[in-house]
Coordinates of N, CA and C in Angstrom, one line a residue:
X1 N 27.7 -7.2 -5.3 CA 26.4 -7.8 -5.1 C 25.3 -7.0 -5.8
X2 N 24.4 -7.7 -6.5 CA 23.3 -7.0 -7.3 C 22.2 -6.6 -6.3
X3 N 21.7 -5.4 -6.4 CA 20.6 -4.9 -5.6 C 19.4 -5.7 -6.0
X4 N 18.5 -5.9 -5.0 CA 17.3 -6.6 -5.2 C 16.3 -5.7 -6.0
X5 N 15.5 -6.2 -6.8 CA 14.5 -5.4 -7.6 C 13.6 -4.6 -6.6
X6 N 13.3 -3.4 -7.0 CA 12.4 -2.6 -6.3 C 11.0 -3.1 -6.4
X7 N 10.1 -2.6 -5.5 CA 8.7 -3.0 -5.6 C 8.1 -2.5 -6.9
X8 N 8.5 -1.3 -7.3 CA 8.0 -0.8 -8.6 C 8.4 -1.6 -9.7
X9 N 9.6 -2.1 -9.7 CA 10.1 -2.9 -10.8 C 9.4 -4.3 -10.8
X10 N 9.1 -4.8 -9.7 CA 8.4 -6.1 -9.6 C 7.0 -6.0 -10.1
X11 N 6.3 -4.9 -9.7 CA 5.0 -4.7 -10.2 C 4.9 -4.4 -11.7
X12 N 5.9 -3.7 -12.2 CA 6.0 -3.5 -13.6 C 6.2 -4.8 -14.4
X13 N 6.9 -5.7 -13.8 CA 7.1 -7.0 -14.4 C 5.9 -7.9 -14.2
X14 N 4.8 -7.4 -13.6 CA 3.5 -8.1 -13.4 C 3.7 -9.3 -12.4
X15 N 4.6 -9.1 -11.5 CA 4.7 -10.1 -10.3 C 3.5 -9.8 -9.4
X16 N 3.1 -10.9 -8.7 CA 2.1 -10.7 -7.6 C 2.9 -10.6 -6.3
X17 N 2.6 -9.5 -5.6 CA 3.3 -9.2 -4.3 C 2.2 -9.2 -3.3
X18 N 2.4 -10.0 -2.2 CA 1.5 -10.0 -1.1 C 2.1 -9.3 0.1
X19 N 1.3 -8.3 0.6 CA 1.8 -7.5 1.7 C 1.0 -7.9 3.0
X20 N 1.8 -8.0 4.1 CA 1.2 -8.1 5.4 C 0.7 -6.7 5.8
X21 N -0.3 -6.6 6.7 CA -0.8 -5.3 7.1 C -0.4 -5.2 8.6
X22 N 0.3 -4.1 8.9 CA 0.8 -3.9 10.3 C 0.0 -2.8 10.9
X23 N -0.7 -3.1 12.0 CA -1.4 -2.1 12.8 C -0.8 -1.9 14.2
X24 N 0.0 -2.7 14.6 CA 0.6 -2.6 16.0 C 1.9 -1.8 15.9
X25 N 2.1 -0.9 16.8 CA 3.2 0.0 16.8 C 4.4 -0.7 17.4
X26 N 4.8 -1.9 16.8 CA 5.9 -2.7 17.3 C 6.8 -3.0 16.0
X27 N 7.8 -2.1 15.8 CA 8.5 -2.2 14.5 C 9.1 -3.6 14.2
X28 N 9.6 -4.3 15.2 CA 10.2 -5.6 14.9 C 9.3 -6.6 14.2
X29 N 8.0 -6.4 14.4 CA 7.0 -7.3 13.7 C 7.1 -7.2 12.2
X30 N 7.5 -6.0 11.7 CA 7.7 -5.8 10.3 C 8.8 -6.7 9.8
X31 N 9.9 -6.7 10.6 CA 11.0 -7.6 10.2 C 10.6 -9.1 10.2
X32 N 9.9 -9.5 11.2 CA 9.4 -10.9 11.4 C 8.5 -11.3 10.2
X33 N 7.6 -10.4 9.8 CA 6.7 -10.7 8.7 C 7.5 -10.8 7.4
X34 N 8.5 -10.0 7.2 CA 9.4 -10.2 6.1 C 10.1 -11.5 6.1
X35 N 10.6 -11.8 7.2 CA 11.4 -13.1 7.3 C 10.4 -14.3 7.2
X36 N 9.1 -14.1 7.5 CA 8.2 -15.2 7.3 C 7.8 -15.4 5.8
X37 N 8.2 -14.5 5.0 CA 8.0 -14.7 3.6 C 7.1 -13.6 2.9
X38 N 6.5 -12.7 3.6 CA 5.8 -11.6 2.9 C 6.7 -10.8 2.1
X39 N 6.2 -10.5 0.9 CA 7.0 -9.6 0.0 C 7.0 -8.2 0.4
X40 N 6.0 -7.8 1.1 CA 6.0 -6.4 1.6 C 5.3 -6.3 2.9
X41 N 5.5 -5.2 3.6 CA 4.7 -4.9 4.9 C 4.2 -3.5 4.8
X42 N 2.9 -3.4 5.0 CA 2.3 -2.1 5.0 C 2.0 -1.6 6.4
X43 N 2.6 -0.4 6.8 CA 2.5 0.2 8.1 C 1.3 1.2 8.1
X44 N 0.3 0.9 8.9 CA -1.0 1.6 8.8 C -1.1 2.7 9.8
X45 N -1.1 4.0 9.3 CA -1.3 5.1 10.2 C -2.7 5.6 10.2
X46 N -3.5 5.1 9.3 CA -4.9 5.5 9.3 C -5.8 4.9 10.4
X47 N -5.8 3.6 10.4 CA -6.5 2.9 11.4 C -5.6 2.1 12.4
X48 N -4.4 2.0 12.1 CA -3.5 1.3 13.0 C -2.9 2.2 14.1
X49 N -2.1 1.7 14.9 CA -1.5 2.4 16.1 C -0.2 3.1 15.7
X50 N 0.3 3.0 14.5 CA 1.6 3.6 14.1 C 1.6 5.1 14.2
X51 N 2.7 5.6 14.6 CA 3.0 7.1 14.4 C 4.2 7.2 13.6
X52 N 4.7 8.4 13.4 CA 5.8 8.6 12.5 C 7.1 7.9 13.0
X53 N 7.2 7.8 14.3 CA 8.4 7.1 14.9 C 8.4 5.7 14.6
X54 N 7.3 5.0 14.8 CA 7.2 3.5 14.5 C 7.2 3.3 13.0
X55 N 6.7 4.2 12.2 CA 6.9 4.0 10.8 C 8.4 4.1 10.4
X56 N 9.1 5.1 11.0 CA 10.5 5.2 10.7 C 11.2 3.9 11.0
X57 N 11.0 3.4 12.2 CA 11.7 2.1 12.6 C 11.1 0.9 11.8
X58 N 9.8 0.9 11.5 CA 9.2 -0.2 10.8 C 9.7 -0.3 9.4
X59 N 9.9 0.8 8.7 CA 10.5 0.8 7.4 C 11.8 0.1 7.4
X60 N 12.7 0.5 8.3 CA 14.0 -0.2 8.4 C 13.9 -1.6 8.7
X61 N 13.0 -2.0 9.6 CA 12.8 -3.3 10.1 C 12.3 -4.2 8.9
X62 N 11.4 -3.7 8.2 CA 10.8 -4.4 7.0 C 11.9 -4.7 6.0
X63 N 12.8 -3.7 5.7 CA 13.8 -3.9 4.8 C 14.9 -4.9 5.3
X64 N 15.1 -4.9 6.6 CA 16.0 -5.9 7.2 C 15.5 -7.3 7.1
X65 N 14.2 -7.4 7.1 CA 13.5 -8.7 7.0 C 13.4 -9.2 5.5
X66 N 13.8 -8.3 4.6 CA 13.7 -8.7 3.2 C 12.4 -8.3 2.5
X67 N 11.6 -7.4 3.1 CA 10.3 -7.0 2.6 C 10.4 -5.6 2.1
X68 N 9.5 -5.3 1.1 CA 9.4 -3.9 0.7 C 8.5 -3.2 1.8
X69 N 8.9 -1.9 2.0 CA 8.2 -1.2 3.1 C 7.1 -0.2 2.4
X70 N 5.9 -0.3 2.9 CA 4.8 0.5 2.4 C 4.1 1.2 3.6
X71 N 3.6 2.4 3.3 CA 2.9 3.1 4.4 C 1.6 3.6 4.0
X72 N 0.6 3.6 4.9 CA -0.7 4.2 4.6 C -0.9 5.4 5.6
X73 N -1.0 6.6 5.2 CA -1.2 7.7 6.1 C -2.6 7.9 6.5
X74 N -2.9 8.9 7.3 CA -4.3 9.2 7.6 C -4.9 10.0 6.4
X75 N -6.2 10.1 6.4 CA -6.9 10.7 5.3 C -6.4 12.2 5.2
X76 N -6.1 12.5 3.9 CA -5.6 13.9 3.6 C -4.3 14.3 4.2
X77 N -3.6 13.4 4.8 CA -2.3 13.7 5.4 C -1.2 13.6 4.3
X78 N -1.2 14.5 3.4 CA -0.2 14.5 2.3 C 1.2 14.8 2.7
X79 N 1.4 15.6 3.8 CA 2.7 15.9 4.2 C 3.4 14.6 4.7
X80 N 2.7 13.7 5.2 CA 3.4 12.4 5.7 C 3.8 11.5 4.5
X81 N 3.2 11.7 3.4 CA 3.6 11.0 2.2 C 5.0 11.2 1.9
X82 N 5.4 12.5 1.8 CA 6.8 12.8 1.5 C 7.7 12.3 2.6
X83 N 7.3 12.4 3.9 CA 8.1 12.0 5.0 C 8.4 10.5 4.9
X84 N 7.3 9.7 4.6 CA 7.5 8.3 4.4 C 8.5 7.9 3.4
X85 N 8.4 8.6 2.2 CA 9.4 8.3 1.2 C 10.8 8.7 1.6
X86 N 10.9 9.8 2.3 CA 12.2 10.3 2.8 C 12.8 9.2 3.8
X87 N 11.9 8.5 4.5 CA 12.4 7.6 5.5 C 12.7 6.2 4.9
X88 N 12.4 6.0 3.6 CA 12.7 4.8 2.9 C 11.6 4.0 2.4
X89 N 10.3 4.4 2.6 CA 9.2 3.6 2.1 C 9.3 3.6 0.6
X90 N 8.9 2.5 0.0 CA 8.8 2.3 -1.4 C 7.5 2.6 -2.0
X91 N 6.4 2.6 -1.2 CA 5.1 2.9 -1.7 C 4.3 3.5 -0.6
X92 N 3.3 4.3 -1.0 CA 2.3 4.9 -0.1 C 1.0 4.7 -0.7
X93 N 0.1 4.3 0.2 CA -1.3 4.0 -0.1 C -2.2 5.2 0.5
X94 N -2.7 6.1 -0.3 CA -3.4 7.2 0.3 C -4.9 6.9 0.4
X95 N -5.5 6.9 1.6 CA -6.9 6.6 1.7 C -7.8 7.7 1.1
X96 N -9.0 7.3 0.8 CA -10.1 8.2 0.4 C -9.7 9.2 -0.7
X97 N -9.2 8.7 -1.7 CA -8.9 9.6 -2.9 C -10.2 9.5 -3.7
X98 N -10.9 10.6 -3.7 CA -12.3 10.6 -4.3 C -12.4 11.5 -5.5
X99 N -11.3 12.2 -5.9 CA -11.4 13.1 -7.0 C -10.0 13.3 -7.7
X100 N -10.0 13.9 -8.8 CA -8.8 14.3 -9.5 C -7.9 15.2 -8.6
X101 N -8.6 16.1 -7.9 CA -7.9 17.0 -7.0 C -7.1 16.2 -5.9
X102 N -7.8 15.2 -5.4 CA -7.1 14.4 -4.4 C -5.9 13.6 -5.0
X103 N -6.1 13.1 -6.2 CA -5.0 12.4 -6.8 C -3.8 13.3 -7.1
X104 N -4.1 14.5 -7.6 CA -3.1 15.5 -7.8 C -2.3 15.9 -6.6
X105 N -3.0 16.0 -5.5 CA -2.4 16.3 -4.2 C -1.4 15.1 -3.8
X106 N -1.8 13.9 -4.0 CA -1.0 12.7 -3.7 C 0.3 12.8 -4.6
X107 N 0.1 13.0 -5.9 CA 1.3 13.0 -6.8 C 2.2 14.2 -6.4
X108 N 1.6 15.3 -6.0 CA 2.4 16.5 -5.6 C 3.3 16.2 -4.5
X109 N 2.8 15.4 -3.5 CA 3.6 15.0 -2.3 C 4.6 13.8 -2.6
X110 N 4.3 13.0 -3.6 CA 5.0 11.8 -3.8 C 6.1 11.9 -4.8
X111 N 6.0 12.8 -5.8 CA 6.9 12.9 -6.9 C 7.7 14.2 -6.9
X112 N 9.0 14.1 -7.3 CA 9.8 15.3 -7.5 C 9.4 16.1 -8.8
X113 N 9.7 17.4 -8.9 CA 9.4 18.1 -10.1 C 10.2 17.5 -11.3
X114 N 9.6 17.5 -12.5 CA 8.4 18.3 -12.9 C 7.1 17.6 -12.7
X115 N 7.1 16.4 -12.2 CA 5.9 15.6 -12.1 C 5.1 16.1 -10.9
X116 N 5.7 16.3 -9.8 CA 5.1 16.7 -8.5 C 5.8 17.9 -7.9
X117 N 5.7 18.0 -6.6 CA 6.3 19.1 -5.9 C 7.0 18.6 -4.6
X118 N 7.4 17.3 -4.6 CA 8.1 16.8 -3.4 C 9.3 17.6 -3.0
X119 N 9.5 17.9 -1.8 CA 10.7 18.6 -1.3 C 11.8 17.7 -1.1
X120 N 13.0 18.2 -1.2 CA 14.3 17.4 -1.2 C 14.7 17.1 0.3
X121 N 15.0 15.8 0.5 CA 15.6 15.4 1.8 C 15.5 13.9 2.0
X122 N 15.9 13.1 1.0 CA 15.7 11.7 1.1 C 16.9 10.9 1.7
X123 N 17.6 11.5 2.6 CA 18.9 11.0 3.0 C 18.8 9.6 3.6
X124 N 17.8 9.4 4.5 CA 17.7 8.1 5.1 C 17.3 7.1 4.0
X125 N 16.4 7.5 3.1 CA 16.0 6.6 2.0 C 17.2 6.1 1.1
X126 N 18.0 7.1 0.8 CA 19.2 6.8 0.0 C 20.2 5.8 0.8
X127 N 20.3 6.1 2.1 CA 21.1 5.2 2.9 C 20.6 3.8 2.9
X128 N 19.3 3.6 3.1 CA 18.8 2.3 3.2 C 18.9 1.6 1.8
X129 N 18.9 2.3 0.8 CA 19.0 1.7 -0.6 C 20.5 1.5 -1.0
X130 N 21.4 2.1 -0.2 CA 22.8 2.0 -0.5 C 23.2 2.8 -1.8
X131 N 22.5 3.9 -2.0 CA 22.9 4.7 -3.2 C 23.2 6.1 -2.7
X132 N 23.7 6.9 -3.6 CA 24.0 8.3 -3.3 C 22.7 9.1 -3.5
X133 N 22.6 10.3 -2.8 CA 21.4 11.1 -3.0 C 21.2 11.5 -4.5
X134 N 22.2 11.7 -5.3 CA 22.1 12.0 -6.7 C 21.5 10.8 -7.4
X135 N 21.9 9.6 -7.1 CA 21.4 8.4 -7.8 C 19.9 8.2 -7.3
X136 N 19.6 8.5 -6.0 CA 18.3 8.3 -5.6 C 17.4 9.3 -6.4
X137 N 17.8 10.5 -6.5 CA 17.0 11.5 -7.3 C 16.7 11.0 -8.7
X138 N 17.7 10.5 -9.3 CA 17.6 10.1 -10.7 C 16.5 9.0 -10.9
X139 N 16.3 8.2 -9.9 CA 15.4 7.1 -10.1 C 14.1 7.3 -9.3
X140 N 14.0 8.3 -8.5 CA 12.9 8.4 -7.5 C 11.5 8.4 -8.1
X141 N 11.3 9.2 -9.1 CA 9.9 9.3 -9.6 C 9.4 8.0 -10.2
X142 N 10.4 7.2 -10.7 CA 10.0 5.9 -11.3 C 9.9 4.8 -10.2
X143 N 10.6 4.9 -9.1 CA 10.8 3.9 -8.2 C 9.9 4.0 -6.9
X144 N 9.3 5.2 -6.7 CA 8.4 5.4 -5.6 C 7.0 5.2 -6.2
X145 N 6.2 4.5 -5.4 CA 4.9 4.0 -5.9 C 3.8 4.8 -5.1
X146 N 3.0 5.6 -5.8 CA 1.9 6.3 -5.2 C 0.6 5.6 -5.6
X147 N -0.1 5.1 -4.7 CA -1.4 4.4 -4.9 C -2.6 5.1 -4.3
X148 N -3.6 5.3 -5.0 CA -4.8 6.0 -4.6 C -5.9 5.0 -4.2
X149 N -6.4 5.1 -2.9 CA -7.4 4.2 -2.5 C -8.8 4.6 -3.2
X150 N -9.4 3.6 -3.7 CA -10.7 3.7 -4.3 C -11.7 3.0 -3.4
X151 N -12.5 3.7 -2.7 CA -13.4 3.1 -1.7 C -14.7 3.8 -1.5
X152 N -15.1 4.6 -2.5 CA -16.4 5.3 -2.4 C -17.0 5.4 -3.7
X153 N -18.4 5.6 -3.8 CA -19.0 5.8 -5.1 C -18.4 7.0 -5.9
X154 N -18.0 8.0 -5.2 CA -17.4 9.2 -5.8 C -16.1 8.8 -6.5
X155 N -15.3 8.0 -5.8 CA -14.0 7.6 -6.4 C -14.3 6.7 -7.7
X156 N -15.3 5.8 -7.6 CA -15.6 5.0 -8.7 C -16.1 5.8 -9.9
X157 N -16.9 6.8 -9.6 CA -17.4 7.7 -10.7 C -16.3 8.5 -11.3
X158 N -15.3 8.9 -10.6 CA -14.2 9.7 -11.1 C -13.0 8.8 -11.5
X159 N -13.1 7.5 -11.5 CA -12.0 6.6 -11.7 C -11.2 6.9 -13.0
X160 N -11.9 7.1 -14.1 CA -11.2 7.3 -15.4 C -10.3 8.5 -15.3
X161 N -10.9 9.6 -14.7 CA -10.1 10.8 -14.6 C -8.9 10.7 -13.6
X162 N -9.2 9.9 -12.5 CA -8.1 9.7 -11.5 C -7.0 8.9 -12.2
X163 N -7.3 7.9 -12.9 CA -6.3 7.0 -13.6 C -5.5 7.8 -14.6
X164 N -6.1 8.9 -15.1 CA -5.4 9.7 -16.2 C -4.4 10.7 -15.6
X165 N -4.3 10.8 -14.2 CA -3.4 11.7 -13.6 C -2.0 11.3 -13.8
X166 N -1.1 12.1 -14.4 CA 0.3 11.8 -14.6 C 1.0 11.7 -13.2
X167 N 1.8 10.7 -13.1 CA 2.5 10.5 -11.8 C 1.8 9.6 -10.8
X168 N 0.5 9.3 -11.0 CA -0.2 8.4 -10.2 C 0.2 7.0 -10.7
X169 N 0.7 6.1 -9.8 CA 1.2 4.8 -10.2 C 0.1 3.8 -10.3
X170 N -0.9 3.9 -9.5 CA -2.0 2.9 -9.5 C -3.0 3.2 -8.4
X171 N -3.9 2.2 -8.3 CA -5.0 2.3 -7.3 C -5.0 1.2 -6.4
X172 N -5.7 1.3 -5.3 CA -5.7 0.3 -4.2 C -7.2 0.3 -3.7
X173 N -7.9 -0.8 -4.0 CA -9.3 -0.9 -3.6 C -9.4 -1.3 -2.1
X174 N -10.2 -0.5 -1.4 CA -10.6 -0.8 0.0 C -12.0 -1.3 0.0
X175 N -12.2 -2.6 -0.1 CA -13.5 -3.2 -0.2 C -14.4 -3.0 1.0
X176 N -13.8 -2.8 2.2 CA -14.6 -2.6 3.4 C -15.3 -1.3 3.3
X177 N -14.6 -0.2 3.1 CA -15.2 1.1 3.0 C -16.0 1.2 1.7
X178 N -15.6 0.5 0.7 CA -16.5 0.5 -0.5 C -17.9 -0.1 -0.3
X179 N -17.9 -1.2 0.5 CA -19.2 -1.7 0.8 C -20.0 -0.8 1.8
X180 N -19.3 -0.2 2.7 CA -19.9 0.7 3.7 C -20.5 1.9 3.0
X181 N -19.8 2.5 2.0 CA -20.3 3.7 1.4 C -21.4 3.3 0.3
X182 N -21.2 2.2 -0.4 CA -22.2 1.8 -1.3 C -23.6 1.5 -0.6
X183 N -23.5 1.0 0.6 CA -24.7 0.7 1.3 C -25.2 1.9 2.2
X184 N -24.6 3.1 2.0 CA -24.9 4.3 2.8 C -24.9 4.0 4.3
X185 N -23.8 3.3 4.6 CA -23.6 3.0 6.1 C -24.4 1.9 6.7
X186 N -25.1 1.1 5.9 CA -25.9 0.0 6.4 C -25.1 -1.2 6.8
X187 N -24.0 -1.5 6.1 CA -23.3 -2.7 6.3 C -21.9 -2.7 5.8
X188 N -21.1 -3.6 6.3 CA -19.7 -3.8 5.8 C -19.6 -5.2 5.3
X189 N -19.6 -5.4 4.0 CA -19.6 -6.7 3.4 C -18.6 -6.7 2.3
X190 N -17.3 -6.7 2.6 CA -16.3 -6.6 1.6 C -16.2 -7.8 0.6
X191 N -16.7 -8.9 1.0 CA -16.6 -10.1 0.2 C -17.9 -10.3 -0.7
X192 N -18.8 -9.3 -0.6 CA -20.1 -9.5 -1.3 C -19.9 -9.5 -2.8
X193 N -20.9 -10.1 -3.5 CA -20.8 -10.2 -5.0 C -20.7 -8.8 -5.6
X194 N -21.5 -7.9 -5.1 CA -21.5 -6.5 -5.6 C -20.2 -5.8 -5.5
X195 N -19.6 -5.9 -4.4 CA -18.3 -5.3 -4.1 C -17.2 -6.0 -5.0
X196 N -17.2 -7.3 -5.0 CA -16.1 -8.0 -5.7 C -16.3 -7.8 -7.2
X197 N -17.5 -7.7 -7.7 CA -17.7 -7.4 -9.1 C -17.2 -6.0 -9.5
X198 N -17.5 -5.0 -8.6 CA -17.0 -3.7 -8.8 C -15.4 -3.6 -8.8
X199 N -14.9 -4.4 -7.9 CA -13.4 -4.5 -7.8 C -12.8 -5.0 -9.1
X200 N -13.4 -6.0 -9.7 CA -13.0 -6.5 -10.9 C -13.0 -5.5 -12.0
X201 N -14.0 -4.7 -12.0 CA -14.1 -3.6 -13.0 C -13.0 -2.6 -12.8
X202 N -12.7 -2.2 -11.5 CA -11.7 -1.3 -11.2 C -10.3 -1.8 -11.6
X203 N -10.1 -3.1 -11.4 CA -8.8 -3.6 -11.8 C -8.6 -3.6 -13.3
X204 N -9.6 -3.9 -14.0 CA -9.6 -3.9 -15.5 C -9.3 -2.5 -16.0
X205 N -9.9 -1.5 -15.4 CA -9.7 -0.2 -15.9 C -8.3 0.3 -15.5
X206 N -7.8 -0.1 -14.4 CA -6.4 0.3 -14.0 C -5.4 -0.3 -14.9
X207 N -5.5 -1.6 -15.2 CA -4.6 -2.3 -16.0 C -4.6 -1.7 -17.5
X208 N -5.8 -1.4 -17.9 CA -6.0 -0.8 -19.3 C -5.3 0.5 -19.4
X209 N -5.3 1.3 -18.2 CA -4.6 2.6 -18.2 C -3.1 2.5 -17.9
X210 N -2.6 1.2 -17.8 CA -1.2 1.1 -17.5 C -0.8 1.3 -16.1
X211 N -1.8 1.2 -15.2 CA -1.5 1.5 -13.8 C -1.5 0.2 -13.0
X212 N -0.9 0.2 -11.8 CA -0.9 -0.9 -10.9 C -2.2 -1.0 -10.2
X213 N -2.6 -2.2 -9.9 CA -3.9 -2.5 -9.2 C -3.6 -3.3 -7.9
X214 N -4.0 -2.7 -6.8 CA -3.9 -3.4 -5.5 C -5.2 -3.4 -4.8
X215 N -5.3 -4.3 -3.8 CA -6.6 -4.5 -3.1 C -6.3 -5.1 -1.7
X216 N -7.2 -4.8 -0.8 CA -7.2 -5.4 0.5 C -8.0 -6.6 0.5
X217 N -7.5 -7.8 0.9 CA -8.2 -9.1 0.8 C -8.5 -9.6 2.2
X218 N -9.8 -9.7 2.5 CA -10.3 -10.1 3.8 C -10.2 -11.6 4.0
X219 N -10.3 -12.4 3.0 CA -10.2 -13.9 3.1 C -9.3 -14.4 2.0
X220 N -8.9 -15.7 2.2 CA -8.0 -16.3 1.2 C -8.8 -16.4 -0.1
X221 N -10.1 -16.7 -0.1 CA -10.8 -16.8 -1.3 C -10.8 -15.5 -2.0
X222 N -11.0 -14.4 -1.3 CA -10.9 -13.0 -1.9 C -9.5 -12.8 -2.5
X223 N -8.5 -13.2 -1.9 CA -7.1 -13.0 -2.4 C -6.9 -13.8 -3.7
X224 N -7.4 -15.0 -3.8 CA -7.3 -15.8 -5.0 C -8.1 -15.2 -6.1
X225 N -9.3 -14.7 -5.8 CA -10.2 -14.1 -6.8 C -9.5 -12.8 -7.3
X226 N -9.0 -12.0 -6.4 CA -8.3 -10.8 -6.8 C -7.2 -11.0 -7.7
X227 N -6.4 -12.0 -7.5 CA -5.3 -12.3 -8.4 C -5.9 -12.7 -9.8
X228 N -7.0 -13.4 -9.8 CA -7.6 -13.7 -11.1 C -8.2 -12.5 -11.8
X229 N -8.6 -11.5 -11.0 CA -9.1 -10.3 -11.6 C -8.1 -9.4 -12.2
X230 N -6.8 -9.7 -11.9 CA -5.7 -8.8 -12.4 C -5.0 -8.0 -11.4
X231 N -5.4 -8.1 -10.1 CA -4.7 -7.4 -9.0 C -3.4 -8.0 -8.8
X232 N -2.3 -7.2 -8.7 CA -1.0 -7.8 -8.4 C -0.4 -7.4 -7.1
X233 N -1.0 -6.5 -6.4 CA -0.6 -6.1 -5.1 C -1.7 -6.4 -4.1
X234 N -1.5 -7.5 -3.3 CA -2.6 -8.0 -2.5 C -2.2 -7.8 -1.0
X235 N -3.1 -7.2 -0.3 CA -2.9 -7.1 1.2 C -3.7 -8.3 1.8
X236 N -3.0 -9.2 2.4 CA -3.7 -10.4 3.0 C -3.0 -10.8 4.2
X237 N -3.6 -10.5 5.4 CA -3.0 -10.9 6.7 C -2.7 -9.7 7.5
X238 N -3.5 -9.4 8.5 CA -3.2 -8.4 9.5 C -2.5 -9.0 10.7
X239 N -1.4 -8.4 11.1 CA -0.5 -9.0 12.1 C -1.2 -9.3 13.4
X240 N -2.1 -8.4 13.8 CA -2.9 -8.7 15.0 C -3.7 -10.0 15.0
X241 N -4.4 -10.2 13.8 CA -5.1 -11.4 13.7 C -4.2 -12.6 13.5
X242 N -3.1 -12.4 12.8 CA -2.2 -13.5 12.6 C -1.7 -14.0 14.0
X243 N -1.3 -13.1 14.8 CA -0.8 -13.4 16.2 C -1.9 -14.1 17.0
X244 N -3.1 -13.6 17.0 CA -4.2 -14.2 17.8 C -4.5 -15.6 17.2
X245 N -4.6 -15.7 15.9 CA -4.9 -17.0 15.3 C -3.8 -18.1 15.7
X246 N -2.6 -17.7 15.6 CA -1.5 -18.6 16.0 C -1.5 -19.0 17.4
X247 N -1.8 -18.0 18.3 CA -1.9 -18.3 19.7 C -3.1 -19.3 20.0
X248 N -4.2 -19.0 19.4 CA -5.4 -19.9 19.6 C -5.1 -21.3 19.1
X249 N -4.4 -21.4 18.0 CA -4.1 -22.7 17.4 C -3.1 -23.5 18.3
X250 N -2.1 -22.8 18.9 CA -1.2 -23.4 19.8 C -1.8 -23.9 21.0
X251 N -2.7 -23.1 21.6 CA -3.4 -23.6 22.8 C -4.3 -24.7 22.5
X252 N -4.9 -24.7 21.3 CA -5.8 -25.8 20.9 C -5.1 -27.2 20.8
X253 N -3.8 -27.1 20.6 CA -3.0 -28.3 20.5 C -3.0 -29.1 21.8
X254 N -3.3 -28.4 22.9 CA -3.3 -29.0 24.2 C -4.6 -29.7 24.5
X255 N -5.6 -29.4 23.8 CA -6.9 -30.0 24.1 C -7.0 -31.5 23.7

């Protein structure tokens, strides 16, 4: 049986991958989201309720459901980057990468030498992929995806230098925090014209640099616009909201 293409391979082929966003520490939901048709599931340790235990189980559950497993750690938690990859994640989205130094720290945790300084121990990852540890090592630097979140004016200012970091696979725009920081804390307006225009410029620079471009999409209109901008990794649908919306719709059928 031929192995399914990796997330990295699909992004290199310029496929559009839609990821669900998982904030609830209930690993089976990752499987259900995959079975529902999402191409990937992102387990959120920054703002979600996940810990390393539910990430461990959520990665396996996502893969069981046919989805690529992605993880977002807390700010500056570079140690968890390596752990997530060891547990079988295919991509990590690091929040608040504001400088070349932040990007280098991400690459250091995500990639094996000589590109980075990731420590050896991917036994669960190799098991989930059905490969030997040696085969995992041979492909790991190309097949693990390290994405730096661009969500502040400092990150936008340093974007060219961040994109030039060897081993960084791409960027992921956080429009909520981008709007918050651009307004100096006055408002959160991720769908505003100013934020969306800046997102388009970020995507164009990322693609010109040969890097992947991802973004969190708060509305369906934002997701469609992001695809047109050149983003190919789209976060669209938080499982808590999906559950609540489905429950409300079901109850409304009785009215």
